[in-house]
């Protein structure tokens, strides 16, 4: 019997080895240089990249599109699936976005992947959005019919994929957008833009599920992470945010009813020198929706203006009916072990909707200090129902 087991084990190991070598053998490299790409920092490489992608995508095994080190000028590109096998997009070099204003509005995305499965974007390279050339053209804070500057990297309807070991600098708009994605892991990425650059969100997501953002460093001029509607099973952990506007849900319900947002966990993160820490924002509008089952746990705040803030009366530029309040119902939100310093007096603000009060709110083990003139930090609640558990500083308003 023991000998049978041993034979079986040897057989299994052999099988595993054969399988592994096959997997290895199946990876074929498609080097952009062989498709005419030139790393001189000025020639546009869009066509060479698309040609390499098309061949890699048609390959029956694992296709690796390879971008060696060097600086590549790249205009707008759209990489489309479905592909015949797994896809790797391995960037060791630096990709530079256009600085010619004529090219800014060609598409709302600089580098776009659509309908791809089993995609891995990695390699330690850099996406340089060259945003400084375009931020002055962002007139959206004053002009409602403004044109949208491009997002640097966007994945649409892309499943079972990874983005790791990548740097994204100075995007003209959002650095990374996920839309309609399922099962994507983002890890070890660095996103960086100046604290005063307009609308340069780090990671923005909508209509997606099973997304993990881990071990990443984000500093921008807008939200480090922005979560819009139709999201569930989202895990964020080991993220450092600052400068920026914090880790946000919303703004929700500005123009229509929203799809549910639920099962979001933010754990073991550090926010420093941001305007907000953990923020949830819904417009004062008649549009309905639900946000529920959120957990924020083990978060450190350093010099954050609004460490915990729910604002359901959001209405910038007086676009809404001042007597209306949000119709989005927020429930079952837990803040646990949130510590550090607030740069404003109000460390905790739960400003919920009169029409749909927040329910099952839970504050637990909160220790936030207001570091100015020995004044204690304060908390403010309206239309928020729930419970709090010690120790609590500021004293809870729940
Ligand atoms: C990814 O999954 C979504 C639904 O979960 C589906 O609509 C979409 O077609 C899938 N995309 C691919 C490329 O398989
Ligand atoms: C939300 O949380 C409640 C309480 O923990 C649980 O009963 C419910 O099943 C959860 N809902 C979803 C959709 O996960
Ligand atoms: C809460 O919202 C109301 C309505 O917009 C506003 O008047 C009030 O100042 C807000 N409170 C805080 C603490 O933000
Ligand atoms: C503003 O909202 C209130 C309450 O929902 C409603 O009665 C009123 O008609 C609205 N006014 C306008 C101008 O939409």
PDB file of C-alpha atoms in Angstrom, residues 35-333:
ATOM      1  CA  UNK A  35       7.110  45.783 -34.676  1.00  0.00           C
ATOM      2  CA  UNK A  36       8.943  49.036 -35.374  1.00  0.00           C
ATOM      3  CA  UNK A  37       8.735  50.721 -31.964  1.00  0.00           C
ATOM      4  CA  UNK A  38      11.522  53.227 -31.350  1.00  0.00           C
ATOM      5  CA  UNK A  39      12.500  54.280 -27.847  1.00  0.00           C
ATOM      6  CA  UNK A  40      13.689  57.748 -28.807  1.00  0.00           C
ATOM      7  CA  UNK A  41      11.101  59.627 -26.750  1.00  0.00           C
ATOM      8  CA  UNK A  42       9.644  61.412 -29.774  1.00  0.00           C
ATOM      9  CA  UNK A  43       8.372  59.066 -32.505  1.00  0.00           C
ATOM     10  CA  UNK A  44       4.782  57.934 -31.893  1.00  0.00           C
ATOM     11  CA  UNK A  45       4.658  54.187 -31.282  1.00  0.00           C
ATOM     12  CA  UNK A  46       0.902  53.613 -31.276  1.00  0.00           C
ATOM     13  CA  UNK A  47       0.831  51.545 -34.471  1.00  0.00           C
ATOM     14  CA  UNK A  48       3.781  49.339 -33.439  1.00  0.00           C
ATOM     15  CA  UNK A  49       2.127  48.678 -30.065  1.00  0.00           C
ATOM     16  CA  UNK A  50      -1.214  47.808 -31.683  1.00  0.00           C
ATOM     17  CA  UNK A  51       0.452  45.442 -34.154  1.00  0.00           C
ATOM     18  CA  UNK A  52       2.318  43.678 -31.337  1.00  0.00           C
ATOM     19  CA  UNK A  53      -0.895  43.436 -29.312  1.00  0.00           C
ATOM     20  CA  UNK A  54      -2.849  41.946 -32.217  1.00  0.00           C
ATOM     21  CA  UNK A  55      -0.296  39.173 -32.754  1.00  0.00           C
ATOM     22  CA  UNK A  56       0.000  38.455 -29.014  1.00  0.00           C
ATOM     23  CA  UNK A  57      -3.789  38.407 -28.706  1.00  0.00           C
ATOM     24  CA  UNK A  58      -4.162  35.919 -31.558  1.00  0.00           C
ATOM     25  CA  UNK A  59      -1.528  33.584 -30.133  1.00  0.00           C
ATOM     26  CA  UNK A  60      -3.141  30.438 -28.703  1.00  0.00           C
ATOM     27  CA  UNK A  61      -0.932  30.314 -25.592  1.00  0.00           C
ATOM     28  CA  UNK A  62       0.199  32.999 -23.222  1.00  0.00           C
ATOM     29  CA  UNK A  63       1.080  36.095 -25.249  1.00  0.00           C
ATOM     30  CA  UNK A  64       3.548  38.489 -23.688  1.00  0.00           C
ATOM     31  CA  UNK A  65       3.672  41.922 -25.222  1.00  0.00           C
ATOM     32  CA  UNK A  66       7.068  43.183 -24.137  1.00  0.00           C
ATOM     33  CA  UNK A  67       8.185  46.803 -23.882  1.00  0.00           C
ATOM     34  CA  UNK A  68      11.914  46.874 -23.031  1.00  0.00           C
ATOM     35  CA  UNK A  69      13.513  49.759 -21.150  1.00  0.00           C
ATOM     36  CA  UNK A  70      13.717  53.111 -22.903  1.00  0.00           C
ATOM     37  CA  UNK A  71      11.336  56.031 -23.367  1.00  0.00           C
ATOM     38  CA  UNK A  72       8.473  55.570 -25.818  1.00  0.00           C
ATOM     39  CA  UNK A  73       6.203  58.313 -27.060  1.00  0.00           C
ATOM     40  CA  UNK A  74       2.696  56.886 -27.324  1.00  0.00           C
ATOM     41  CA  UNK A  75      -0.527  58.432 -28.567  1.00  0.00           C
ATOM     42  CA  UNK A  76      -3.963  57.050 -27.678  1.00  0.00           C
ATOM     43  CA  UNK A  77      -4.177  53.236 -27.992  1.00  0.00           C
ATOM     44  CA  UNK A  78      -7.017  50.789 -27.481  1.00  0.00           C
ATOM     45  CA  UNK A  79      -6.145  47.133 -26.920  1.00  0.00           C
ATOM     46  CA  UNK A  80      -9.146  44.916 -27.523  1.00  0.00           C
ATOM     47  CA  UNK A  81      -9.957  41.351 -26.550  1.00  0.00           C
ATOM     48  CA  UNK A  82     -11.140  38.744 -26.289  1.00  0.00           C
ATOM     49  CA  UNK A  83      -7.771  37.082 -26.927  1.00  0.00           C
ATOM     50  CA  UNK A  84      -7.015  33.423 -27.589  1.00  0.00           C
ATOM     51  CA  UNK A  85      -4.927  32.953 -24.441  1.00  0.00           C
ATOM     52  CA  UNK A  86      -3.684  34.786 -21.371  1.00  0.00           C
ATOM     53  CA  UNK A  87      -2.136  38.191 -22.021  1.00  0.00           C
ATOM     54  CA  UNK A  88       0.834  39.864 -20.428  1.00  0.00           C
ATOM     55  CA  UNK A  89       1.628  43.515 -20.937  1.00  0.00           C
ATOM     56  CA  UNK A  90       5.154  43.756 -19.617  1.00  0.00           C
ATOM     57  CA  UNK A  91       6.488  47.311 -19.411  1.00  0.00           C
ATOM     58  CA  UNK A  92      10.075  47.881 -18.413  1.00  0.00           C
ATOM     59  CA  UNK A  93      10.345  51.223 -20.143  1.00  0.00           C
ATOM     60  CA  UNK A  94       8.582  54.555 -19.759  1.00  0.00           C
ATOM     61  CA  UNK A  95       5.537  55.377 -21.870  1.00  0.00           C
ATOM     62  CA  UNK A  96       4.996  59.069 -22.487  1.00  0.00           C
ATOM     63  CA  UNK A  97       1.584  60.541 -23.276  1.00  0.00           C
ATOM     64  CA  UNK A  98       1.211  63.289 -25.899  1.00  0.00           C
ATOM     65  CA  UNK A  99       1.744  66.924 -24.977  1.00  0.00           C
ATOM     66  CA  UNK A 100       0.162  68.309 -28.151  1.00  0.00           C
ATOM     67  CA  UNK A 101      -3.236  69.795 -27.153  1.00  0.00           C
ATOM     68  CA  UNK A 102      -4.751  68.563 -30.461  1.00  0.00           C
ATOM     69  CA  UNK A 103      -4.314  65.021 -29.161  1.00  0.00           C
ATOM     70  CA  UNK A 104      -5.806  65.546 -25.670  1.00  0.00           C
ATOM     71  CA  UNK A 105      -9.444  65.147 -26.624  1.00  0.00           C
ATOM     72  CA  UNK A 106      -9.092  62.380 -29.243  1.00  0.00           C
ATOM     73  CA  UNK A 107     -10.294  59.890 -26.657  1.00  0.00           C
ATOM     74  CA  UNK A 108     -11.217  59.979 -22.984  1.00  0.00           C
ATOM     75  CA  UNK A 109      -8.493  57.429 -22.354  1.00  0.00           C
ATOM     76  CA  UNK A 110      -4.804  57.331 -23.148  1.00  0.00           C
ATOM     77  CA  UNK A 111      -4.231  53.560 -22.809  1.00  0.00           C
ATOM     78  CA  UNK A 112      -7.384  51.463 -22.870  1.00  0.00           C
ATOM     79  CA  UNK A 113      -7.899  47.689 -22.516  1.00  0.00           C
ATOM     80  CA  UNK A 114     -11.320  46.306 -23.348  1.00  0.00           C
ATOM     81  CA  UNK A 115     -12.927  42.853 -23.080  1.00  0.00           C
ATOM     82  CA  UNK A 116      -9.735  41.092 -22.062  1.00  0.00           C
ATOM     83  CA  UNK A 117      -9.500  38.159 -19.641  1.00  0.00           C
ATOM     84  CA  UNK A 118      -6.435  36.919 -17.785  1.00  0.00           C
ATOM     85  CA  UNK A 119      -4.458  40.094 -18.420  1.00  0.00           C
ATOM     86  CA  UNK A 120      -1.347  40.924 -16.397  1.00  0.00           C
ATOM     87  CA  UNK A 121       0.073  44.431 -16.607  1.00  0.00           C
ATOM     88  CA  UNK A 122       3.452  44.535 -14.856  1.00  0.00           C
ATOM     89  CA  UNK A 123       7.186  44.956 -15.285  1.00  0.00           C
ATOM     90  CA  UNK A 124       8.286  47.895 -13.135  1.00  0.00           C
ATOM     91  CA  UNK A 125       7.836  50.471 -15.896  1.00  0.00           C
ATOM     92  CA  UNK A 126       6.264  53.920 -15.838  1.00  0.00           C
ATOM     93  CA  UNK A 127       3.246  55.558 -17.440  1.00  0.00           C
ATOM     94  CA  UNK A 128       4.026  59.251 -17.690  1.00  0.00           C
ATOM     95  CA  UNK A 129       0.773  61.111 -18.384  1.00  0.00           C
ATOM     96  CA  UNK A 130       2.558  64.455 -18.894  1.00  0.00           C
ATOM     97  CA  UNK A 131      -0.349  66.131 -17.139  1.00  0.00           C
ATOM     98  CA  UNK A 132       1.359  69.454 -16.547  1.00  0.00           C
ATOM     99  CA  UNK A 133       0.910  70.176 -20.267  1.00  0.00           C
ATOM    100  CA  UNK A 134      -2.876  69.779 -19.947  1.00  0.00           C
ATOM    101  CA  UNK A 135      -4.110  70.660 -16.447  1.00  0.00           C
ATOM    102  CA  UNK A 136      -4.722  74.267 -17.489  1.00  0.00           C
ATOM    103  CA  UNK A 137      -7.166  72.927 -20.120  1.00  0.00           C
ATOM    104  CA  UNK A 138      -9.259  71.355 -17.367  1.00  0.00           C
ATOM    105  CA  UNK A 139     -12.009  73.914 -17.041  1.00  0.00           C
ATOM    106  CA  UNK A 140     -14.476  71.571 -15.354  1.00  0.00           C
ATOM    107  CA  UNK A 141     -14.576  73.413 -12.041  1.00  0.00           C
ATOM    108  CA  UNK A 142     -16.111  76.452 -13.747  1.00  0.00           C
ATOM    109  CA  UNK A 143     -17.456  75.175 -17.077  1.00  0.00           C
ATOM    110  CA  UNK A 144     -20.236  72.519 -16.921  1.00  0.00           C
ATOM    111  CA  UNK A 145     -19.849  71.664 -20.624  1.00  0.00           C
ATOM    112  CA  UNK A 146     -16.094  71.178 -20.327  1.00  0.00           C
ATOM    113  CA  UNK A 147     -14.323  68.515 -22.357  1.00  0.00           C
ATOM    114  CA  UNK A 148     -12.853  65.634 -20.452  1.00  0.00           C
ATOM    115  CA  UNK A 149      -9.117  65.146 -20.436  1.00  0.00           C
ATOM    116  CA  UNK A 150      -7.956  61.545 -20.850  1.00  0.00           C
ATOM    117  CA  UNK A 151      -7.605  58.979 -18.089  1.00  0.00           C
ATOM    118  CA  UNK A 152      -4.129  57.407 -18.261  1.00  0.00           C
ATOM    119  CA  UNK A 153      -5.029  53.719 -18.021  1.00  0.00           C
ATOM    120  CA  UNK A 154      -8.500  52.270 -18.237  1.00  0.00           C
ATOM    121  CA  UNK A 155      -9.747  48.687 -18.101  1.00  0.00           C
ATOM    122  CA  UNK A 156     -13.269  47.992 -19.354  1.00  0.00           C
ATOM    123  CA  UNK A 157     -14.972  44.590 -18.948  1.00  0.00           C
ATOM    124  CA  UNK A 158     -11.690  42.987 -18.044  1.00  0.00           C
ATOM    125  CA  UNK A 159     -11.767  39.924 -15.782  1.00  0.00           C
ATOM    126  CA  UNK A 160      -9.419  37.770 -13.737  1.00  0.00           C
ATOM    127  CA  UNK A 161      -6.543  40.173 -14.209  1.00  0.00           C
ATOM    128  CA  UNK A 162      -3.701  41.830 -12.349  1.00  0.00           C
ATOM    129  CA  UNK A 163      -1.930  45.146 -12.384  1.00  0.00           C
ATOM    130  CA  UNK A 164       1.272  45.150 -10.367  1.00  0.00           C
ATOM    131  CA  UNK A 165       4.720  46.727 -10.113  1.00  0.00           C
ATOM    132  CA  UNK A 166       3.876  49.823 -12.093  1.00  0.00           C
ATOM    133  CA  UNK A 167       4.340  53.578 -11.667  1.00  0.00           C
ATOM    134  CA  UNK A 168       1.789  56.090 -12.940  1.00  0.00           C
ATOM    135  CA  UNK A 169       2.875  59.727 -12.965  1.00  0.00           C
ATOM    136  CA  UNK A 170       1.057  62.992 -13.590  1.00  0.00           C
ATOM    137  CA  UNK A 171      -1.993  61.777 -15.432  1.00  0.00           C
ATOM    138  CA  UNK A 172      -3.974  64.438 -17.251  1.00  0.00           C
ATOM    139  CA  UNK A 173      -7.097  63.174 -15.468  1.00  0.00           C
ATOM    140  CA  UNK A 174      -7.753  59.927 -13.514  1.00  0.00           C
ATOM    141  CA  UNK A 175      -4.687  57.669 -13.323  1.00  0.00           C
ATOM    142  CA  UNK A 176      -6.439  54.291 -13.407  1.00  0.00           C
ATOM    143  CA  UNK A 177     -10.106  53.523 -14.065  1.00  0.00           C
ATOM    144  CA  UNK A 178     -11.841  50.140 -13.784  1.00  0.00           C
ATOM    145  CA  UNK A 179     -15.278  49.807 -15.346  1.00  0.00           C
ATOM    146  CA  UNK A 180     -17.349  46.627 -15.631  1.00  0.00           C
ATOM    147  CA  UNK A 181     -14.482  44.495 -14.304  1.00  0.00           C
ATOM    148  CA  UNK A 182     -14.587  41.307 -12.263  1.00  0.00           C
ATOM    149  CA  UNK A 183     -11.745  39.876 -10.191  1.00  0.00           C
ATOM    150  CA  UNK A 184      -8.885  42.320 -10.642  1.00  0.00           C
ATOM    151  CA  UNK A 185      -5.968  42.650  -8.246  1.00  0.00           C
ATOM    152  CA  UNK A 186      -3.930  45.829  -8.128  1.00  0.00           C
ATOM    153  CA  UNK A 187      -0.746  45.586  -6.078  1.00  0.00           C
ATOM    154  CA  UNK A 188       2.575  47.314  -5.584  1.00  0.00           C
ATOM    155  CA  UNK A 189       1.737  50.298  -7.686  1.00  0.00           C
ATOM    156  CA  UNK A 190       2.766  53.877  -7.172  1.00  0.00           C
ATOM    157  CA  UNK A 191       0.637  56.783  -8.334  1.00  0.00           C
ATOM    158  CA  UNK A 192       1.910  60.311  -8.072  1.00  0.00           C
ATOM    159  CA  UNK A 193       0.700  63.769  -9.126  1.00  0.00           C
ATOM    160  CA  UNK A 194       0.896  67.159  -7.379  1.00  0.00           C
ATOM    161  CA  UNK A 195      -1.615  67.880  -4.620  1.00  0.00           C
ATOM    162  CA  UNK A 196      -3.065  70.790  -6.619  1.00  0.00           C
ATOM    163  CA  UNK A 197      -3.465  69.012  -9.981  1.00  0.00           C
ATOM    164  CA  UNK A 198      -7.166  68.966 -11.013  1.00  0.00           C
ATOM    165  CA  UNK A 199      -9.222  65.725 -11.090  1.00  0.00           C
ATOM    166  CA  UNK A 200      -6.181  63.476 -10.988  1.00  0.00           C
ATOM    167  CA  UNK A 201      -7.881  60.700  -8.979  1.00  0.00           C
ATOM    168  CA  UNK A 202      -5.608  57.744  -8.275  1.00  0.00           C
ATOM    169  CA  UNK A 203      -7.904  54.768  -8.853  1.00  0.00           C
ATOM    170  CA  UNK A 204     -11.528  55.191  -9.865  1.00  0.00           C
ATOM    171  CA  UNK A 205     -13.955  52.283 -10.106  1.00  0.00           C
ATOM    172  CA  UNK A 206     -17.565  51.709 -11.080  1.00  0.00           C
ATOM    173  CA  UNK A 207     -19.799  48.734 -11.907  1.00  0.00           C
ATOM    174  CA  UNK A 208     -17.184  46.202 -10.841  1.00  0.00           C
ATOM    175  CA  UNK A 209     -16.810  43.416  -8.298  1.00  0.00           C
ATOM    176  CA  UNK A 210     -14.074  41.357  -6.620  1.00  0.00           C
ATOM    177  CA  UNK A 211     -11.470  44.091  -6.789  1.00  0.00           C
ATOM    178  CA  UNK A 212      -8.456  44.067  -4.478  1.00  0.00           C
ATOM    179  CA  UNK A 213      -6.130  47.027  -4.099  1.00  0.00           C
ATOM    180  CA  UNK A 214      -3.169  46.123  -1.948  1.00  0.00           C
ATOM    181  CA  UNK A 215       0.191  47.460  -0.905  1.00  0.00           C
ATOM    182  CA  UNK A 216       0.215  50.624  -3.007  1.00  0.00           C
ATOM    183  CA  UNK A 217       1.192  54.251  -2.590  1.00  0.00           C
ATOM    184  CA  UNK A 218      -1.057  56.978  -3.966  1.00  0.00           C
ATOM    185  CA  UNK A 219      -0.547  60.756  -3.854  1.00  0.00           C
ATOM    186  CA  UNK A 220      -2.698  62.970  -6.105  1.00  0.00           C
ATOM    187  CA  UNK A 221      -4.705  66.160  -6.501  1.00  0.00           C
ATOM    188  CA  UNK A 222      -8.060  64.400  -6.047  1.00  0.00           C
ATOM    189  CA  UNK A 223      -9.311  61.172  -4.444  1.00  0.00           C
ATOM    190  CA  UNK A 224      -6.640  58.526  -3.891  1.00  0.00           C
ATOM    191  CA  UNK A 225      -9.388  55.972  -4.486  1.00  0.00           C
ATOM    192  CA  UNK A 226     -12.849  56.939  -5.743  1.00  0.00           C
ATOM    193  CA  UNK A 227     -15.640  54.372  -5.687  1.00  0.00           C
ATOM    194  CA  UNK A 228     -18.772  55.006  -7.714  1.00  0.00           C
ATOM    195  CA  UNK A 229     -21.930  52.953  -8.047  1.00  0.00           C
ATOM    196  CA  UNK A 230     -22.402  49.281  -8.852  1.00  0.00           C
ATOM    197  CA  UNK A 231     -19.458  48.081  -6.776  1.00  0.00           C
ATOM    198  CA  UNK A 232     -19.322  45.128  -4.431  1.00  0.00           C
ATOM    199  CA  UNK A 233     -16.731  42.905  -2.813  1.00  0.00           C
ATOM    200  CA  UNK A 234     -13.985  45.478  -2.832  1.00  0.00           C
ATOM    201  CA  UNK A 235     -10.954  45.102  -0.566  1.00  0.00           C
ATOM    202  CA  UNK A 236      -8.447  47.846  -0.004  1.00  0.00           C
ATOM    203  CA  UNK A 237      -5.505  47.206   2.280  1.00  0.00           C
ATOM    204  CA  UNK A 238      -1.981  48.396   2.847  1.00  0.00           C
ATOM    205  CA  UNK A 239      -2.584  51.589   0.883  1.00  0.00           C
ATOM    206  CA  UNK A 240      -0.861  54.874   1.709  1.00  0.00           C
ATOM    207  CA  UNK A 241      -2.750  57.989   0.579  1.00  0.00           C
ATOM    208  CA  UNK A 242      -1.448  61.558   0.544  1.00  0.00           C
ATOM    209  CA  UNK A 243      -1.597  64.195  -0.658  1.00  0.00           C
ATOM    210  CA  UNK A 244      -5.129  63.902  -2.009  1.00  0.00           C
ATOM    211  CA  UNK A 245      -8.792  63.907  -1.100  1.00  0.00           C
ATOM    212  CA  UNK A 246      -8.795  60.536   0.646  1.00  0.00           C
ATOM    213  CA  UNK A 247     -10.451  57.169   0.117  1.00  0.00           C
ATOM    214  CA  UNK A 248     -13.923  58.053  -1.084  1.00  0.00           C
ATOM    215  CA  UNK A 249     -17.242  56.560  -1.995  1.00  0.00           C
ATOM    216  CA  UNK A 250     -19.063  58.965  -4.294  1.00  0.00           C
ATOM    217  CA  UNK A 251     -20.167  61.388  -5.293  1.00  0.00           C
ATOM    218  CA  UNK A 252     -23.271  59.286  -5.838  1.00  0.00           C
ATOM    219  CA  UNK A 253     -26.693  60.031  -7.304  1.00  0.00           C
ATOM    220  CA  UNK A 254     -25.998  63.301  -9.058  1.00  0.00           C
ATOM    221  CA  UNK A 255     -28.188  62.567 -12.072  1.00  0.00           C
ATOM    222  CA  UNK A 256     -29.912  59.191 -11.730  1.00  0.00           C
ATOM    223  CA  UNK A 257     -30.730  56.304  -9.383  1.00  0.00           C
ATOM    224  CA  UNK A 258     -27.638  54.326  -8.477  1.00  0.00           C
ATOM    225  CA  UNK A 259     -26.775  50.643  -8.363  1.00  0.00           C
ATOM    226  CA  UNK A 260     -25.960  49.341  -4.864  1.00  0.00           C
ATOM    227  CA  UNK A 261     -22.544  49.795  -3.328  1.00  0.00           C
ATOM    228  CA  UNK A 262     -21.804  47.105  -0.757  1.00  0.00           C
ATOM    229  CA  UNK A 263     -19.264  44.858   0.965  1.00  0.00           C
ATOM    230  CA  UNK A 264     -16.351  47.261   0.870  1.00  0.00           C
ATOM    231  CA  UNK A 265     -13.492  46.754   3.298  1.00  0.00           C
ATOM    232  CA  UNK A 266     -10.732  49.296   3.850  1.00  0.00           C
ATOM    233  CA  UNK A 267      -8.139  47.945   6.237  1.00  0.00           C
ATOM    234  CA  UNK A 268      -4.630  48.712   7.400  1.00  0.00           C
ATOM    235  CA  UNK A 269      -4.231  51.970   5.455  1.00  0.00           C
ATOM    236  CA  UNK A 270      -2.425  55.225   6.235  1.00  0.00           C
ATOM    237  CA  UNK A 271      -3.621  58.663   5.161  1.00  0.00           C
ATOM    238  CA  UNK A 272      -1.427  61.718   5.538  1.00  0.00           C
ATOM    239  CA  UNK A 273      -1.904  65.412   4.702  1.00  0.00           C
ATOM    240  CA  UNK A 274      -5.178  64.802   2.872  1.00  0.00           C
ATOM    241  CA  UNK A 275      -8.328  66.900   2.842  1.00  0.00           C
ATOM    242  CA  UNK A 276     -10.425  63.860   3.735  1.00  0.00           C
ATOM    243  CA  UNK A 277      -9.693  60.469   5.191  1.00  0.00           C
ATOM    244  CA  UNK A 278     -12.612  58.090   4.799  1.00  0.00           C
ATOM    245  CA  UNK A 279     -15.346  59.907   2.922  1.00  0.00           C
ATOM    246  CA  UNK A 280     -18.827  59.004   1.733  1.00  0.00           C
ATOM    247  CA  UNK A 281     -20.589  61.605  -0.331  1.00  0.00           C
ATOM    248  CA  UNK A 282     -24.057  61.626  -1.916  1.00  0.00           C
ATOM    249  CA  UNK A 283     -25.779  64.473  -3.720  1.00  0.00           C
ATOM    250  CA  UNK A 284     -28.780  66.199  -2.215  1.00  0.00           C
ATOM    251  CA  UNK A 285     -30.973  64.819  -5.002  1.00  0.00           C
ATOM    252  CA  UNK A 286     -34.157  62.762  -5.433  1.00  0.00           C
ATOM    253  CA  UNK A 287     -32.208  59.825  -6.922  1.00  0.00           C
ATOM    254  CA  UNK A 288     -32.362  56.604  -4.940  1.00  0.00           C
ATOM    255  CA  UNK A 289     -29.881  53.930  -4.011  1.00  0.00           C
ATOM    256  CA  UNK A 290     -28.284  51.938  -1.215  1.00  0.00           C
ATOM    257  CA  UNK A 291     -24.813  51.855   0.279  1.00  0.00           C
ATOM    258  CA  UNK A 292     -24.345  49.151   2.902  1.00  0.00           C
ATOM    259  CA  UNK A 293     -21.999  46.765   4.681  1.00  0.00           C
ATOM    260  CA  UNK A 294     -18.826  48.801   4.750  1.00  0.00           C
ATOM    261  CA  UNK A 295     -15.925  48.162   7.123  1.00  0.00           C
ATOM    262  CA  UNK A 296     -13.121  50.621   7.806  1.00  0.00           C
ATOM    263  CA  UNK A 297     -10.587  49.136  10.168  1.00  0.00           C
ATOM    264  CA  UNK A 298      -7.054  49.787  11.467  1.00  0.00           C
ATOM    265  CA  UNK A 299      -6.541  53.140   9.771  1.00  0.00           C
ATOM    266  CA  UNK A 300      -3.908  55.718  10.714  1.00  0.00           C
ATOM    267  CA  UNK A 301      -4.559  59.411  10.001  1.00  0.00           C
ATOM    268  CA  UNK A 302      -1.801  62.019  10.007  1.00  0.00           C
ATOM    269  CA  UNK A 303      -2.802  65.650   9.658  1.00  0.00           C
ATOM    270  CA  UNK A 304      -6.059  64.856   7.843  1.00  0.00           C
ATOM    271  CA  UNK A 305      -8.647  67.622   7.581  1.00  0.00           C
ATOM    272  CA  UNK A 306     -11.799  65.454   7.789  1.00  0.00           C
ATOM    273  CA  UNK A 307     -10.679  62.016   8.969  1.00  0.00           C
ATOM    274  CA  UNK A 308     -14.175  60.485   8.939  1.00  0.00           C
ATOM    275  CA  UNK A 309     -16.839  62.259   6.920  1.00  0.00           C
ATOM    276  CA  UNK A 310     -20.243  61.358   5.562  1.00  0.00           C
ATOM    277  CA  UNK A 311     -21.847  64.163   3.600  1.00  0.00           C
ATOM    278  CA  UNK A 312     -25.299  63.496   2.225  1.00  0.00           C
ATOM    279  CA  UNK A 313     -25.968  67.142   1.551  1.00  0.00           C
ATOM    280  CA  UNK A 314     -23.356  67.434  -1.149  1.00  0.00           C
ATOM    281  CA  UNK A 315     -24.201  70.162  -3.618  1.00  0.00           C
ATOM    282  CA  UNK A 316     -21.278  72.084  -5.086  1.00  0.00           C
ATOM    283  CA  UNK A 317     -21.902  75.136  -7.254  1.00  0.00           C
ATOM    284  CA  UNK A 318     -25.519  75.202  -5.931  1.00  0.00           C
ATOM    285  CA  UNK A 319     -26.680  72.889  -8.691  1.00  0.00           C
ATOM    286  CA  UNK A 320     -29.425  71.331  -6.594  1.00  0.00           C
ATOM    287  CA  UNK A 321     -32.624  72.126  -4.845  1.00  0.00           C
ATOM    288  CA  UNK A 322     -31.555  73.422  -1.460  1.00  0.00           C
ATOM    289  CA  UNK A 323     -34.605  72.004   0.318  1.00  0.00           C
ATOM    290  CA  UNK A 324     -34.022  68.484  -0.999  1.00  0.00           C
ATOM    291  CA  UNK A 325     -31.865  65.910   0.743  1.00  0.00           C
ATOM    292  CA  UNK A 326     -30.240  62.724  -0.489  1.00  0.00           C
ATOM    293  CA  UNK A 327     -32.376  59.639  -1.124  1.00  0.00           C
ATOM    294  CA  UNK A 328     -29.466  57.236  -0.887  1.00  0.00           C
ATOM    295  CA  UNK A 329     -29.750  55.021   2.174  1.00  0.00           C
ATOM    296  CA  UNK A 330     -26.484  54.312   3.986  1.00  0.00           C
ATOM    297  CA  UNK A 331     -26.506  51.419   6.449  1.00  0.00           C
ATOM    298  CA  UNK A 332     -24.287  49.030   8.379  1.00  0.00           C
ATOM    299  CA  UNK A 333     -21.048  50.995   8.296  1.00  0.00           C
TER     300      UNK A 333
END
